[in-house]
Tab-separated table of C-alpha atoms in Angstrom:
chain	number	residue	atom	x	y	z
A	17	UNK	CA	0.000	0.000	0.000
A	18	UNK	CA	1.888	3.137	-0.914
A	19	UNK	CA	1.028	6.932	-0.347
A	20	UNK	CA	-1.436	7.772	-2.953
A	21	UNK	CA	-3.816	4.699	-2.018
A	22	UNK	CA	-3.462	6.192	1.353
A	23	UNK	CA	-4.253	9.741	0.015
A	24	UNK	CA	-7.035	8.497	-2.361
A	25	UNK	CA	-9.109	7.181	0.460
A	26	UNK	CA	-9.110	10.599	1.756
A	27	UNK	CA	-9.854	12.518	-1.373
A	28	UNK	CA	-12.608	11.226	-3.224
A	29	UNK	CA	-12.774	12.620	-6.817
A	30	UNK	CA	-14.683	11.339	-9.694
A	31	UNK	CA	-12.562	9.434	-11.675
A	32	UNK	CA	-14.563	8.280	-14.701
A	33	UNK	CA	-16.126	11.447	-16.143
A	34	UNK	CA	-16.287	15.446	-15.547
A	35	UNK	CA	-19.675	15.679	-15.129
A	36	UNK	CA	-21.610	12.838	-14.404
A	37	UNK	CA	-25.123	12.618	-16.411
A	38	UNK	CA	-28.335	11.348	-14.636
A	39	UNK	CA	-30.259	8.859	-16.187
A	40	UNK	CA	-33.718	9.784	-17.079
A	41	UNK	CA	-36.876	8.173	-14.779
A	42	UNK	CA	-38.904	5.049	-16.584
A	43	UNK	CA	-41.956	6.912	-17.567
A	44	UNK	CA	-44.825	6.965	-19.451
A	45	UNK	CA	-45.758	9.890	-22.218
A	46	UNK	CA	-49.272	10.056	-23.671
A	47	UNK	CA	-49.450	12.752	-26.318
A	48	UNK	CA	-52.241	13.907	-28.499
A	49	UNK	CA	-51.759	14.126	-32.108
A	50	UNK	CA	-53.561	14.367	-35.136
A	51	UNK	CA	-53.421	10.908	-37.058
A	52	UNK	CA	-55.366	10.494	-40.424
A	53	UNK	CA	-54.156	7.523	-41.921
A	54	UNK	CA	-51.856	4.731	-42.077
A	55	UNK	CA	-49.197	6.968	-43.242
A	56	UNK	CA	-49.488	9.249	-40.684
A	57	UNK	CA	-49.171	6.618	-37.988
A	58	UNK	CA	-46.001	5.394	-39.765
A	59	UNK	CA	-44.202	8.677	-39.930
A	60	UNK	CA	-45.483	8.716	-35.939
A	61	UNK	CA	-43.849	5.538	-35.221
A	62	UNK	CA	-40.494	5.691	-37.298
A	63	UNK	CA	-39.754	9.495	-35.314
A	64	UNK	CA	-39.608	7.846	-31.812
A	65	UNK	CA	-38.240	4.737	-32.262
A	66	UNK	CA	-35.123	6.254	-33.340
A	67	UNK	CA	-34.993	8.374	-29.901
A	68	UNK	CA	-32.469	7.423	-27.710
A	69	UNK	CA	-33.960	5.237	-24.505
A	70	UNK	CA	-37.284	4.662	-25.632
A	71	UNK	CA	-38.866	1.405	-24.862
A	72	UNK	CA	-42.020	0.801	-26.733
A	73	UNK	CA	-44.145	3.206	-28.635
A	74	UNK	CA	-47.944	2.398	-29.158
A	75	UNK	CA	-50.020	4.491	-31.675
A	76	UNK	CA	-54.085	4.638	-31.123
A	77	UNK	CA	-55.026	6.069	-34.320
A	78	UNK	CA	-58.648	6.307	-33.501
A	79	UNK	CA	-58.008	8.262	-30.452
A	80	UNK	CA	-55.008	10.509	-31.918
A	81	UNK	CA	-53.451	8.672	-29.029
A	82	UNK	CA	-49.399	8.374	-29.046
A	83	UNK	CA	-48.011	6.615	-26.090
A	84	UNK	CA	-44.118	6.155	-25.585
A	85	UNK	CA	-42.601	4.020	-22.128
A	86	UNK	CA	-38.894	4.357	-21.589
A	87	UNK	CA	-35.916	6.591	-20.322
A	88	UNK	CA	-36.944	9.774	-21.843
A	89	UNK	CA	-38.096	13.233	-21.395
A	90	UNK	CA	-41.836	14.275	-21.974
A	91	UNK	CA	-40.926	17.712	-23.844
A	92	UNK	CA	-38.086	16.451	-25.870
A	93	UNK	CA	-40.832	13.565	-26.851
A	94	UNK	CA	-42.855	15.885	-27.895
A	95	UNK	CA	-40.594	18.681	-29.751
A	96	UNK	CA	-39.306	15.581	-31.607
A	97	UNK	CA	-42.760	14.646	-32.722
A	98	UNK	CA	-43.790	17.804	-33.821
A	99	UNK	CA	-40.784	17.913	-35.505
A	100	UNK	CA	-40.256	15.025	-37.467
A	101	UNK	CA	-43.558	14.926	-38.486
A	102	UNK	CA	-45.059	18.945	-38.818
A	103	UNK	CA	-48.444	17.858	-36.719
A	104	UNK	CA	-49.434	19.489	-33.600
A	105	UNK	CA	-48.867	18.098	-30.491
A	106	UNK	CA	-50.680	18.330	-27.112
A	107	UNK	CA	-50.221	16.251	-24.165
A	108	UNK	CA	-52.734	13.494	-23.262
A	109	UNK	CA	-55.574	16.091	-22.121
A	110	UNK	CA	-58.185	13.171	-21.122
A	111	UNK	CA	-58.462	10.469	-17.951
A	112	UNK	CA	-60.834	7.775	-17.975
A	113	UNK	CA	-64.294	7.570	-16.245
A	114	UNK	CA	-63.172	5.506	-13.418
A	115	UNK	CA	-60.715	8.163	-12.426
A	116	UNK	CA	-63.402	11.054	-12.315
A	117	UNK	CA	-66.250	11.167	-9.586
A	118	UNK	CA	-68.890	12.695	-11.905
A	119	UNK	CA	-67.997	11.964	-15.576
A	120	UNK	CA	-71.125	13.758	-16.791
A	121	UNK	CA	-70.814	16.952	-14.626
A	122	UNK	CA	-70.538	19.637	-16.903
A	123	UNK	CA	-67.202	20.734	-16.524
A	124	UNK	CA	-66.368	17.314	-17.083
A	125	UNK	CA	-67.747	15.259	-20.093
A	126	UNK	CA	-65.917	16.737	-23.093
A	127	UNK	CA	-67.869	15.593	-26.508
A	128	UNK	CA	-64.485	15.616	-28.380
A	129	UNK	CA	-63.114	13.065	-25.909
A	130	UNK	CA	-63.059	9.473	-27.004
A	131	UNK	CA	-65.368	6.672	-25.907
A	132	UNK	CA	-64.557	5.833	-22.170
A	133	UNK	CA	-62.855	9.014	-21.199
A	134	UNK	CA	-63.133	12.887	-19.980
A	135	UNK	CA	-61.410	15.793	-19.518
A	136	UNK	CA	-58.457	15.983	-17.231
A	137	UNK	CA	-59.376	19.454	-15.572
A	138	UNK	CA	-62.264	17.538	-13.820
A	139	UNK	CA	-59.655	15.754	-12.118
A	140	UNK	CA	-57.079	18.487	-11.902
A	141	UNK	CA	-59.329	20.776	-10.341
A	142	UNK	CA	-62.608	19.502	-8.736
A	143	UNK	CA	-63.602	23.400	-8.132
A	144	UNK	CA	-63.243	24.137	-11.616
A	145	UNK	CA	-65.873	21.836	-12.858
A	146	UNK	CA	-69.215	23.610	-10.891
A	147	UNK	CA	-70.671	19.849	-10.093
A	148	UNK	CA	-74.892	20.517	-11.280
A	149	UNK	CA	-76.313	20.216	-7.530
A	150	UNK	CA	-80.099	19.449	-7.462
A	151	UNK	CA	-82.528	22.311	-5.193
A	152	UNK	CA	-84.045	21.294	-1.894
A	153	UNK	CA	-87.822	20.887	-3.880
A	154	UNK	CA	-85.862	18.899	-6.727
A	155	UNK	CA	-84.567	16.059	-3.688
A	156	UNK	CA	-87.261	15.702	-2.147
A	157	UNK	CA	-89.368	14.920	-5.316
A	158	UNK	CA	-86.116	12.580	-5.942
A	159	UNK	CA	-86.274	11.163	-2.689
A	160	UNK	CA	-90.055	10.215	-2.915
A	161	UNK	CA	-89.340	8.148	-5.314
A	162	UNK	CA	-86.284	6.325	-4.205
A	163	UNK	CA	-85.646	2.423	-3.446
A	164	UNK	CA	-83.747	3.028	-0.005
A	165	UNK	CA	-87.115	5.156	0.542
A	166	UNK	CA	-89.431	2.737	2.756
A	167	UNK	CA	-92.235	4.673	2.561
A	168	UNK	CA	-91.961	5.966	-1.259
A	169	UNK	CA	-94.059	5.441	-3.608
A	170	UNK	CA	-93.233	2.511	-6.497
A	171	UNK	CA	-94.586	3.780	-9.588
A	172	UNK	CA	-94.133	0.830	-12.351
């Protein structure tokens, strides 16, 4: 053992590189983009599975739905889409039903969404989405009717 394993215990110093890069998280990116046809969905594909630590790449093309799993960054995902290709590009802006209370509140349900989903604000911000609340009159009418009611009235 000679003096400088002695003094490199002491001093610790990185030895391989200057600055030492992180590695990106594992991570999901959904991204909305505009896909007509087969083409499209081609050009879509081919741009990020040339990007450097991404995993798998599934294209929806009924739901202009991109979604890319690996080591990467969600804007440089997206930059590189829009790009590549010369379509817009939005980040995934719905959640599905079971993630949302009220789906059909009215700051909710979102008619451009696809089947089985809703807008993320709902979920984002309950506050933002004013929830339609029935009167006192309306719930008791409601009420009269009700199973759990014992002494309503069954109308069939």
């Amino acid at each position: 053992m000679g003096i400088v394993d002695v003094v490199s215990e002491f001093c610790t110093l990185p030895r391989t590189r200057r600055h030492l890069r992180r590695r990106k998280h594992f991570q999901t990116v959904e991204m909305k983009v505009l896909i007509d046809c087969d083409g499209c969905e081609r050009k879509v594909r081919r741009a990020l599975e040339g990007m450097e630590g991404v995993t798998a790449v599934e294209v929806a093309p009924r739901e202009h739905r991109v979604t890319v799993t690996g080591h990467v960054d969600a804007g440089k995902v997206m930059r590189r889409v829009a790009y590549k290709t010369g379509k817009r590009v939005e980040p995934w802006p719905y959640v599905p039903y079971s993630a949302v209370a009220r789906p059909y509140a009215p700051g909710a349900y979102d008619r451009r969404a696809p089947p089985g989903y809703v807008s993320a604000a709902a979920v984002a911000d309950p506050g933002a989405a004013p929830l339609a609340r029935a009167s006192s009159t309306e719930a008791r009418y409601a009420a009269a009717f009700s199973d759990e009611n014992p002494n309503a009235c069954a109308v069939m």
